[in-house]
PDB file of C-alpha atoms in Angstrom:
ATOM      1  CA  UNK A1125     -65.182  -4.975  11.519  1.00  0.00           C
ATOM      2  CA  UNK A1126     -62.672  -2.101  11.354  1.00  0.00           C
ATOM      3  CA  UNK A1127     -62.181  -0.214   8.085  1.00  0.00           C
ATOM      4  CA  UNK A1128     -58.702  -1.609   7.372  1.00  0.00           C
ATOM      5  CA  UNK A1129     -59.980  -5.169   7.669  1.00  0.00           C
ATOM      6  CA  UNK A1130     -62.928  -4.299   5.430  1.00  0.00           C
ATOM      7  CA  UNK A1131     -60.656  -3.045   2.635  1.00  0.00           C
ATOM      8  CA  UNK A1132     -58.160  -5.924   2.810  1.00  0.00           C
ATOM      9  CA  UNK A1133     -58.573  -8.562   0.084  1.00  0.00           C
ATOM     10  CA  UNK A1134     -56.975 -11.757   1.372  1.00  0.00           C
ATOM     11  CA  UNK A1135     -56.547 -13.506  -1.988  1.00  0.00           C
ATOM     12  CA  UNK A1136     -53.726 -11.084  -2.873  1.00  0.00           C
ATOM     13  CA  UNK A1137     -51.703 -11.839   0.246  1.00  0.00           C
ATOM     14  CA  UNK A1138     -50.361 -15.275  -0.677  1.00  0.00           C
ATOM     15  CA  UNK A1139     -46.836 -16.095   0.594  1.00  0.00           C
ATOM     16  CA  UNK A1140     -43.912 -16.005  -1.848  1.00  0.00           C
ATOM     17  CA  UNK A1141     -40.325 -17.198  -1.969  1.00  0.00           C
ATOM     18  CA  UNK A1142     -37.435 -16.466  -4.319  1.00  0.00           C
ATOM     19  CA  UNK A1143     -35.054 -18.943  -5.958  1.00  0.00           C
ATOM     20  CA  UNK A1144     -32.030 -18.165  -8.175  1.00  0.00           C
ATOM     21  CA  UNK A1145     -32.239 -19.269 -11.799  1.00  0.00           C
ATOM     22  CA  UNK A1146     -29.208 -21.394 -12.731  1.00  0.00           C
ATOM     23  CA  UNK A1147     -28.321 -23.047 -16.044  1.00  0.00           C
ATOM     24  CA  UNK A1148     -27.996 -26.811 -16.488  1.00  0.00           C
ATOM     25  CA  UNK A1149     -24.230 -26.365 -16.246  1.00  0.00           C
ATOM     26  CA  UNK A1150     -24.653 -24.588 -12.908  1.00  0.00           C
ATOM     27  CA  UNK A1151     -23.956 -21.087 -14.230  1.00  0.00           C
ATOM     28  CA  UNK A1152     -25.626 -18.153 -12.512  1.00  0.00           C
ATOM     29  CA  UNK A1153     -27.959 -16.164 -14.775  1.00  0.00           C
ATOM     30  CA  UNK A1154     -28.419 -13.043 -12.681  1.00  0.00           C
ATOM     31  CA  UNK A1155     -32.151 -13.742 -12.561  1.00  0.00           C
ATOM     32  CA  UNK A1156     -34.464 -15.106  -9.916  1.00  0.00           C
ATOM     33  CA  UNK A1157     -37.852 -16.795  -9.915  1.00  0.00           C
ATOM     34  CA  UNK A1158     -40.630 -15.611  -7.634  1.00  0.00           C
ATOM     35  CA  UNK A1159     -42.800 -18.509  -6.523  1.00  0.00           C
ATOM     36  CA  UNK A1160     -46.305 -18.620  -5.053  1.00  0.00           C
ATOM     37  CA  UNK A1161     -45.843 -20.884  -2.056  1.00  0.00           C
ATOM     38  CA  UNK A1162     -49.519 -21.840  -1.964  1.00  0.00           C
ATOM     39  CA  UNK A1163     -49.404 -23.303  -5.480  1.00  0.00           C
ATOM     40  CA  UNK A1164     -45.637 -23.878  -5.791  1.00  0.00           C
ATOM     41  CA  UNK A1165     -45.761 -22.189  -9.201  1.00  0.00           C
ATOM     42  CA  UNK A1166     -43.507 -19.547 -10.752  1.00  0.00           C
ATOM     43  CA  UNK A1167     -45.362 -16.231 -11.001  1.00  0.00           C
ATOM     44  CA  UNK A1168     -42.519 -13.939 -11.969  1.00  0.00           C
ATOM     45  CA  UNK A1169     -38.953 -13.744 -13.212  1.00  0.00           C
ATOM     46  CA  UNK A1170     -36.763 -10.718 -12.517  1.00  0.00           C
ATOM     47  CA  UNK A1171     -33.129  -9.768 -12.072  1.00  0.00           C
ATOM     48  CA  UNK A1172     -31.469 -10.280  -8.719  1.00  0.00           C
ATOM     49  CA  UNK A1173     -31.384  -6.495  -8.337  1.00  0.00           C
ATOM     50  CA  UNK A1174     -35.170  -6.186  -8.526  1.00  0.00           C
ATOM     51  CA  UNK A1175     -36.557  -5.450  -5.070  1.00  0.00           C
ATOM     52  CA  UNK A1176     -39.548  -7.738  -4.658  1.00  0.00           C
ATOM     53  CA  UNK A1177     -42.279  -6.232  -2.500  1.00  0.00           C
ATOM     54  CA  UNK A1178     -44.939  -8.646  -1.186  1.00  0.00           C
ATOM     55  CA  UNK A1179     -48.489  -7.752  -2.174  1.00  0.00           C
ATOM     56  CA  UNK A1180     -49.433  -7.868   1.492  1.00  0.00           C
ATOM     57  CA  UNK A1181     -47.079  -4.953   2.209  1.00  0.00           C
ATOM     58  CA  UNK A1182     -48.275  -2.968  -0.796  1.00  0.00           C
ATOM     59  CA  UNK A1183     -51.926  -3.529   0.062  1.00  0.00           C
ATOM     60  CA  UNK A1184     -51.444  -2.611   3.716  1.00  0.00           C
ATOM     61  CA  UNK A1185     -49.533   0.585   2.856  1.00  0.00           C
ATOM     62  CA  UNK A1186     -52.115   1.905   0.395  1.00  0.00           C
ATOM     63  CA  UNK A1187     -55.108   0.801   2.480  1.00  0.00           C
ATOM     64  CA  UNK A1188     -53.778   2.665   5.507  1.00  0.00           C
ATOM     65  CA  UNK A1189     -52.835   5.786   3.570  1.00  0.00           C
ATOM     66  CA  UNK A1190     -56.088   6.036   1.603  1.00  0.00           C
ATOM     67  CA  UNK A1191     -58.098   5.614   4.797  1.00  0.00           C
ATOM     68  CA  UNK A1192     -55.953   8.314   6.395  1.00  0.00           C
ATOM     69  CA  UNK A1193     -56.327  10.760   3.486  1.00  0.00           C
ATOM     70  CA  UNK A1194     -60.110  10.840   3.208  1.00  0.00           C
ATOM     71  CA  UNK A1195     -62.574  11.994   5.869  1.00  0.00           C
ATOM     72  CA  UNK A1196     -63.984   9.064   7.819  1.00  0.00           C
ATOM     73  CA  UNK A1197     -67.393   9.269   6.141  1.00  0.00           C
ATOM     74  CA  UNK A1198     -65.816   9.112   2.674  1.00  0.00           C
ATOM     75  CA  UNK A1199     -63.372   6.370   3.678  1.00  0.00           C
ATOM     76  CA  UNK A1200     -66.277   4.254   4.907  1.00  0.00           C
ATOM     77  CA  UNK A1201     -67.924   4.564   1.466  1.00  0.00           C
ATOM     78  CA  UNK A1202     -64.943   3.120  -0.444  1.00  0.00           C
ATOM     79  CA  UNK A1203     -65.405  -0.159  -2.292  1.00  0.00           C
ATOM     80  CA  UNK A1204     -62.510  -2.201  -3.679  1.00  0.00           C
ATOM     81  CA  UNK A1205     -61.657  -4.748  -6.374  1.00  0.00           C
ATOM     82  CA  UNK A1206     -58.444  -6.751  -6.686  1.00  0.00           C
ATOM     83  CA  UNK A1207     -57.131  -8.246  -9.929  1.00  0.00           C
ATOM     84  CA  UNK A1208     -54.242 -10.737 -10.102  1.00  0.00           C
ATOM     85  CA  UNK A1209     -53.298 -11.070 -13.795  1.00  0.00           C
ATOM     86  CA  UNK A1210     -50.735 -13.562 -15.080  1.00  0.00           C
ATOM     87  CA  UNK A1211     -51.543 -16.103 -12.381  1.00  0.00           C
ATOM     88  CA  UNK A1212     -50.805 -13.615  -9.641  1.00  0.00           C
ATOM     89  CA  UNK A1213     -47.621 -12.200 -11.145  1.00  0.00           C
ATOM     90  CA  UNK A1214     -49.250  -8.776 -11.237  1.00  0.00           C
ATOM     91  CA  UNK A1215     -51.386  -7.003  -8.639  1.00  0.00           C
ATOM     92  CA  UNK A1216     -53.941  -4.257  -9.314  1.00  0.00           C
ATOM     93  CA  UNK A1217     -56.307  -2.944  -6.659  1.00  0.00           C
ATOM     94  CA  UNK A1218     -58.986  -0.387  -7.457  1.00  0.00           C
ATOM     95  CA  UNK A1219     -60.543   1.841  -4.810  1.00  0.00           C
ATOM     96  CA  UNK A1220     -63.864   3.346  -5.830  1.00  0.00           C
ATOM     97  CA  UNK A1221     -64.507   6.597  -3.962  1.00  0.00           C
ATOM     98  CA  UNK A1222     -68.258   6.747  -3.413  1.00  0.00           C
ATOM     99  CA  UNK A1223     -68.501   9.789  -1.173  1.00  0.00           C
ATOM    100  CA  UNK A1224     -70.799  12.599  -2.277  1.00  0.00           C
ATOM    101  CA  UNK A1225     -68.005  15.113  -1.663  1.00  0.00           C
ATOM    102  CA  UNK A1226     -66.129  13.931  -4.769  1.00  0.00           C
ATOM    103  CA  UNK A1227     -69.056  13.273  -7.092  1.00  0.00           C
ATOM    104  CA  UNK A1228     -69.126  15.653 -10.073  1.00  0.00           C
ATOM    105  CA  UNK A1229     -72.117  16.217 -12.377  1.00  0.00           C
ATOM    106  CA  UNK A1230     -70.864  16.486 -15.976  1.00  0.00           C
ATOM    107  CA  UNK A1231     -74.322  17.128 -17.354  1.00  0.00           C
ATOM    108  CA  UNK A1232     -77.796  16.682 -15.910  1.00  0.00           C
ATOM    109  CA  UNK A1233     -77.955  13.380 -13.984  1.00  0.00           C
ATOM    110  CA  UNK A1234     -74.629  12.219 -15.424  1.00  0.00           C
ATOM    111  CA  UNK A1235     -72.143  11.915 -12.560  1.00  0.00           C
ATOM    112  CA  UNK A1236     -68.539  10.742 -12.233  1.00  0.00           C
ATOM    113  CA  UNK A1237     -66.453   9.934  -9.171  1.00  0.00           C
ATOM    114  CA  UNK A1238     -62.745   9.188  -8.724  1.00  0.00           C
ATOM    115  CA  UNK A1239     -60.993   5.855  -8.542  1.00  0.00           C
ATOM    116  CA  UNK A1240     -57.537   5.076  -7.231  1.00  0.00           C
ATOM    117  CA  UNK A1241     -55.670   2.166  -8.829  1.00  0.00           C
ATOM    118  CA  UNK A1242     -52.631   0.736  -7.042  1.00  0.00           C
ATOM    119  CA  UNK A1243     -50.043  -1.592  -8.557  1.00  0.00           C
ATOM    120  CA  UNK A1244     -47.351  -4.134  -7.845  1.00  0.00           C
ATOM    121  CA  UNK A1245     -45.754  -7.065  -9.660  1.00  0.00           C
ATOM    122  CA  UNK A1246     -43.371  -9.952  -9.153  1.00  0.00           C
ATOM    123  CA  UNK A1247     -41.813  -9.679 -12.639  1.00  0.00           C
ATOM    124  CA  UNK A1248     -40.856  -5.943 -12.599  1.00  0.00           C
ATOM    125  CA  UNK A1249     -43.506  -5.089 -15.218  1.00  0.00           C
ATOM    126  CA  UNK A1250     -45.609  -2.981 -12.819  1.00  0.00           C
ATOM    127  CA  UNK A1251     -43.691  -0.923 -10.300  1.00  0.00           C
ATOM    128  CA  UNK A1252     -45.313  -0.301  -6.958  1.00  0.00           C
ATOM    129  CA  UNK A1253     -47.346   2.842  -7.485  1.00  0.00           C
ATOM    130  CA  UNK A1254     -50.756   4.334  -8.100  1.00  0.00           C
ATOM    131  CA  UNK A1255     -52.780   6.453 -10.478  1.00  0.00           C
ATOM    132  CA  UNK A1256     -56.099   8.262 -10.422  1.00  0.00           C
ATOM    133  CA  UNK A1257     -58.966   7.702 -12.830  1.00  0.00           C
ATOM    134  CA  UNK A1258     -62.727   8.066 -12.761  1.00  0.00           C
ATOM    135  CA  UNK A1259     -65.882   6.029 -13.224  1.00  0.00           C
ATOM    136  CA  UNK A1260     -69.201   7.037 -14.674  1.00  0.00           C
ATOM    137  CA  UNK A1261     -72.134   6.237 -12.416  1.00  0.00           C
ATOM    138  CA  UNK A1262     -74.620   5.661 -15.239  1.00  0.00           C
ATOM    139  CA  UNK A1263     -72.559   2.697 -16.530  1.00  0.00           C
ATOM    140  CA  UNK A1264     -73.893  -0.649 -15.393  1.00  0.00           C
ATOM    141  CA  UNK A1265     -70.603  -1.624 -13.718  1.00  0.00           C
ATOM    142  CA  UNK A1266     -69.590   1.886 -12.736  1.00  0.00           C
ATOM    143  CA  UNK A1267     -66.262   1.673 -14.537  1.00  0.00           C
ATOM    144  CA  UNK A1268     -64.522   4.204 -16.715  1.00  0.00           C
ATOM    145  CA  UNK A1269     -61.057   3.801 -18.143  1.00  0.00           C
ATOM    146  CA  UNK A1270     -59.405   6.974 -19.224  1.00  0.00           C
ATOM    147  CA  UNK A1271     -57.031   9.785 -18.525  1.00  0.00           C
ATOM    148  CA  UNK A1272     -54.677   9.254 -15.613  1.00  0.00           C
ATOM    149  CA  UNK A1273     -55.072  12.419 -13.588  1.00  0.00           C
ATOM    150  CA  UNK A1274     -52.012  11.776 -11.466  1.00  0.00           C
ATOM    151  CA  UNK A1275     -49.618   8.902 -11.048  1.00  0.00           C
ATOM    152  CA  UNK A1276     -46.611   7.888  -9.040  1.00  0.00           C
ATOM    153  CA  UNK A1277     -44.366   4.888  -9.461  1.00  0.00           C
ATOM    154  CA  UNK A1278     -42.343   3.996  -6.370  1.00  0.00           C
ATOM    155  CA  UNK A1279     -39.645   1.592  -7.501  1.00  0.00           C
ATOM    156  CA  UNK A1280     -37.877   1.584  -4.151  1.00  0.00           C
ATOM    157  CA  UNK A1281     -40.092   0.760  -1.225  1.00  0.00           C
ATOM    158  CA  UNK A1282     -38.068   2.836   1.206  1.00  0.00           C
ATOM    159  CA  UNK A1283     -38.919   5.995  -0.765  1.00  0.00           C
ATOM    160  CA  UNK A1284     -42.637   5.355  -0.462  1.00  0.00           C
ATOM    161  CA  UNK A1285     -43.175   7.455   2.627  1.00  0.00           C
ATOM    162  CA  UNK A1286     -46.663   8.287   3.888  1.00  0.00           C
ATOM    163  CA  UNK A1287     -45.930  12.002   3.549  1.00  0.00           C
ATOM    164  CA  UNK A1288     -44.939  11.685  -0.113  1.00  0.00           C
ATOM    165  CA  UNK A1289     -47.991   9.591  -0.950  1.00  0.00           C
ATOM    166  CA  UNK A1290     -50.374  11.955   0.849  1.00  0.00           C
ATOM    167  CA  UNK A1291     -49.007  14.915  -1.145  1.00  0.00           C
ATOM    168  CA  UNK A1292     -49.132  13.030  -4.466  1.00  0.00           C
ATOM    169  CA  UNK A1293     -52.700  11.955  -3.801  1.00  0.00           C
ATOM    170  CA  UNK A1294     -53.741  15.508  -2.902  1.00  0.00           C
ATOM    171  CA  UNK A1295     -52.219  16.780  -6.170  1.00  0.00           C
ATOM    172  CA  UNK A1296     -53.968  14.043  -8.135  1.00  0.00           C
ATOM    173  CA  UNK A1297     -57.354  14.888  -6.641  1.00  0.00           C
ATOM    174  CA  UNK A1298     -56.892  18.510  -7.760  1.00  0.00           C
ATOM    175  CA  UNK A1299     -56.167  17.270 -11.286  1.00  0.00           C
ATOM    176  CA  UNK A1300     -59.300  15.122 -11.112  1.00  0.00           C
ATOM    177  CA  UNK A1301     -61.391  18.264 -10.631  1.00  0.00           C
ATOM    178  CA  UNK A1302     -59.546  19.994 -13.492  1.00  0.00           C
ATOM    179  CA  UNK A1303     -60.295  17.110 -15.862  1.00  0.00           C
ATOM    180  CA  UNK A1304     -63.972  16.991 -14.913  1.00  0.00           C
ATOM    181  CA  UNK A1305     -64.178  20.668 -15.909  1.00  0.00           C
ATOM    182  CA  UNK A1306     -62.850  19.672 -19.340  1.00  0.00           C
ATOM    183  CA  UNK A1307     -65.472  16.928 -19.618  1.00  0.00           C
ATOM    184  CA  UNK A1308     -68.180  19.503 -18.984  1.00  0.00           C
ATOM    185  CA  UNK A1309     -66.860  21.398 -22.014  1.00  0.00           C
ATOM    186  CA  UNK A1310     -66.943  18.225 -24.115  1.00  0.00           C
ATOM    187  CA  UNK A1311     -70.701  18.037 -23.590  1.00  0.00           C
ATOM    188  CA  UNK A1312     -71.025  21.062 -25.916  1.00  0.00           C
ATOM    189  CA  UNK A1313     -68.445  20.068 -28.558  1.00  0.00           C
ATOM    190  CA  UNK A1314     -70.082  18.349 -31.584  1.00  0.00           C
ATOM    191  CA  UNK A1315     -68.622  15.048 -32.810  1.00  0.00           C
ATOM    192  CA  UNK A1316     -69.920  13.530 -36.051  1.00  0.00           C
ATOM    193  CA  UNK A1317     -69.849   9.862 -37.013  1.00  0.00           C
ATOM    194  CA  UNK A1318     -67.275  10.802 -39.651  1.00  0.00           C
ATOM    195  CA  UNK A1319     -65.108  12.497 -37.019  1.00  0.00           C
ATOM    196  CA  UNK A1320     -65.292   9.393 -34.843  1.00  0.00           C
ATOM    197  CA  UNK A1321     -64.351   7.067 -37.700  1.00  0.00           C
ATOM    198  CA  UNK A1322     -61.362   9.225 -38.681  1.00  0.00           C
ATOM    199  CA  UNK A1323     -60.139   9.324 -35.093  1.00  0.00           C
ATOM    200  CA  UNK A1324     -60.240   5.538 -34.783  1.00  0.00           C
ATOM    201  CA  UNK A1325     -58.476   5.110 -38.135  1.00  0.00           C
ATOM    202  CA  UNK A1326     -55.710   7.423 -36.968  1.00  0.00           C
ATOM    203  CA  UNK A1327     -55.325   5.460 -33.744  1.00  0.00           C
ATOM    204  CA  UNK A1328     -54.906   2.201 -35.720  1.00  0.00           C
ATOM    205  CA  UNK A1329     -57.667   0.351 -33.901  1.00  0.00           C
ATOM    206  CA  UNK A1330     -58.598  -3.188 -34.944  1.00  0.00           C
ATOM    207  CA  UNK A1331     -61.599  -3.396 -37.244  1.00  0.00           C
ATOM    208  CA  UNK A1332     -63.555  -5.380 -34.649  1.00  0.00           C
ATOM    209  CA  UNK A1333     -62.932  -2.902 -31.846  1.00  0.00           C
ATOM    210  CA  UNK A1334     -63.536   0.079 -34.143  1.00  0.00           C
ATOM    211  CA  UNK A1335     -66.895  -1.347 -35.254  1.00  0.00           C
ATOM    212  CA  UNK A1336     -67.904  -1.904 -31.616  1.00  0.00           C
ATOM    213  CA  UNK A1337     -67.089   1.698 -30.710  1.00  0.00           C
ATOM    214  CA  UNK A1338     -68.875   3.134 -33.747  1.00  0.00           C
ATOM    215  CA  UNK A1339     -71.945   0.985 -33.026  1.00  0.00           C
ATOM    216  CA  UNK A1340     -71.991   2.228 -29.433  1.00  0.00           C
ATOM    217  CA  UNK A1341     -71.583   5.852 -30.562  1.00  0.00           C
ATOM    218  CA  UNK A1342     -74.521   5.430 -32.945  1.00  0.00           C
ATOM    219  CA  UNK A1343     -76.622   4.530 -29.905  1.00  0.00           C
ATOM    220  CA  UNK A1344     -75.575   7.718 -28.114  1.00  0.00           C
ATOM    221  CA  UNK A1345     -78.365  10.296 -28.227  1.00  0.00           C
ATOM    222  CA  UNK A1346     -75.954  13.230 -28.224  1.00  0.00           C
ATOM    223  CA  UNK A1347     -73.209  13.279 -30.852  1.00  0.00           C
ATOM    224  CA  UNK A1348     -70.594  15.151 -28.818  1.00  0.00           C
ATOM    225  CA  UNK A1349     -67.047  14.641 -27.590  1.00  0.00           C
ATOM    226  CA  UNK A1350     -68.500  13.487 -24.274  1.00  0.00           C
ATOM    227  CA  UNK A1351     -70.697  10.955 -26.062  1.00  0.00           C
ATOM    228  CA  UNK A1352     -67.789   9.602 -28.112  1.00  0.00           C
ATOM    229  CA  UNK A1353     -65.511   9.523 -25.072  1.00  0.00           C
ATOM    230  CA  UNK A1354     -68.002   7.378 -23.196  1.00  0.00           C
ATOM    231  CA  UNK A1355     -68.617   5.158 -26.222  1.00  0.00           C
ATOM    232  CA  UNK A1356     -64.934   4.275 -26.133  1.00  0.00           C
ATOM    233  CA  UNK A1357     -64.866   3.722 -22.373  1.00  0.00           C
ATOM    234  CA  UNK A1358     -68.061   1.648 -22.513  1.00  0.00           C
ATOM    235  CA  UNK A1359     -66.589  -0.724 -25.092  1.00  0.00           C
ATOM    236  CA  UNK A1360     -63.321  -0.966 -23.161  1.00  0.00           C
ATOM    237  CA  UNK A1361     -65.018  -1.735 -19.864  1.00  0.00           C
ATOM    238  CA  UNK A1362     -67.898  -3.895 -21.155  1.00  0.00           C
ATOM    239  CA  UNK A1363     -66.718  -5.611 -24.340  1.00  0.00           C
ATOM    240  CA  UNK A1364     -63.007  -6.159 -23.776  1.00  0.00           C
ATOM    241  CA  UNK A1365     -62.155  -9.545 -22.318  1.00  0.00           C
ATOM    242  CA  UNK A1366     -59.350 -12.113 -22.070  1.00  0.00           C
ATOM    243  CA  UNK A1367     -59.372 -15.892 -21.859  1.00  0.00           C
ATOM    244  CA  UNK A1368     -58.399 -15.632 -18.214  1.00  0.00           C
ATOM    245  CA  UNK A1369     -60.801 -13.197 -16.495  1.00  0.00           C
ATOM    246  CA  UNK A1370     -57.986 -11.954 -14.244  1.00  0.00           C
ATOM    247  CA  UNK A1371     -56.107 -10.784 -17.382  1.00  0.00           C
ATOM    248  CA  UNK A1372     -59.056  -8.739 -18.688  1.00  0.00           C
ATOM    249  CA  UNK A1373     -57.909  -5.702 -16.727  1.00  0.00           C
ATOM    250  CA  UNK A1374     -54.609  -5.710 -18.672  1.00  0.00           C
ATOM    251  CA  UNK A1375     -56.435  -5.808 -22.019  1.00  0.00           C
ATOM    252  CA  UNK A1376     -58.533  -2.861 -20.874  1.00  0.00           C
ATOM    253  CA  UNK A1377     -55.467  -0.927 -19.758  1.00  0.00           C
ATOM    254  CA  UNK A1378     -53.796  -1.484 -23.146  1.00  0.00           C
ATOM    255  CA  UNK A1379     -56.769   0.159 -24.870  1.00  0.00           C
ATOM    256  CA  UNK A1380     -56.668   3.128 -22.527  1.00  0.00           C
ATOM    257  CA  UNK A1381     -54.561   5.026 -25.092  1.00  0.00           C
ATOM    258  CA  UNK A1382     -57.734   5.519 -27.170  1.00  0.00           C
ATOM    259  CA  UNK A1383     -59.101   7.656 -24.369  1.00  0.00           C
ATOM    260  CA  UNK A1384     -55.868   9.343 -23.377  1.00  0.00           C
ATOM    261  CA  UNK A1385     -55.145  10.499 -26.931  1.00  0.00           C
ATOM    262  CA  UNK A1386     -58.612  12.041 -27.177  1.00  0.00           C
ATOM    263  CA  UNK A1387     -57.403  14.777 -24.811  1.00  0.00           C
ATOM    264  CA  UNK A1388     -55.022  15.908 -27.550  1.00  0.00           C
ATOM    265  CA  UNK A1389     -57.946  16.512 -29.928  1.00  0.00           C
ATOM    266  CA  UNK A1390     -59.910  18.915 -27.724  1.00  0.00           C
TER     267      UNK A1390
END
């Protein structure tokens, strides 16, 4: 099996068609419905001006470019996950970079590696694009939600050239290394339970979610910024769910602000 075939997730490549939305009195609305032809169900509504890009095209573009960017040995180590929230109206594909070349030790035996998340949608809510994050290897599912080290939204498919993406990805990987240097500093910055509680109060977190984070932080052996940071990401990635499992990723993304705003503190 070639590498491109290995990375392709077929469930995302369902065929679609578009139909204009018209009122009962036959008036044009300026909107269209995007329909999953396999299920004959509406998965998105957008204006006629919105340029719908099939997931198959988005997936193929990013698969090819990510394979091209990394050395063959690293590319062969990549694992992927695809999420299709809102009954397939949104598309999120995560590439976990497992190569040793990009693994960074934050403290003794505590490693992180980069992830690349790519996006698309049939309702204009997620423009075709990507961002860079990281995952912590000591977590049971290897997932960390946090600071976006670099991102690019490509609203017009014709502007998404391989050259532009390769440059954006190279810049993002540099930022990834810069952020990991900051995390190493967090290991030595004290964070008390009182500090953690005040931070969550300021961020207007629900009582349930706040209690979960505080309980996780209490279990952390080291009361530092790094410990608190990972208490937040652990709760987001392990204890944040939705009725539809495919929508869980959106709930997790919505809570990502708790991590992103922590960078403003230290």
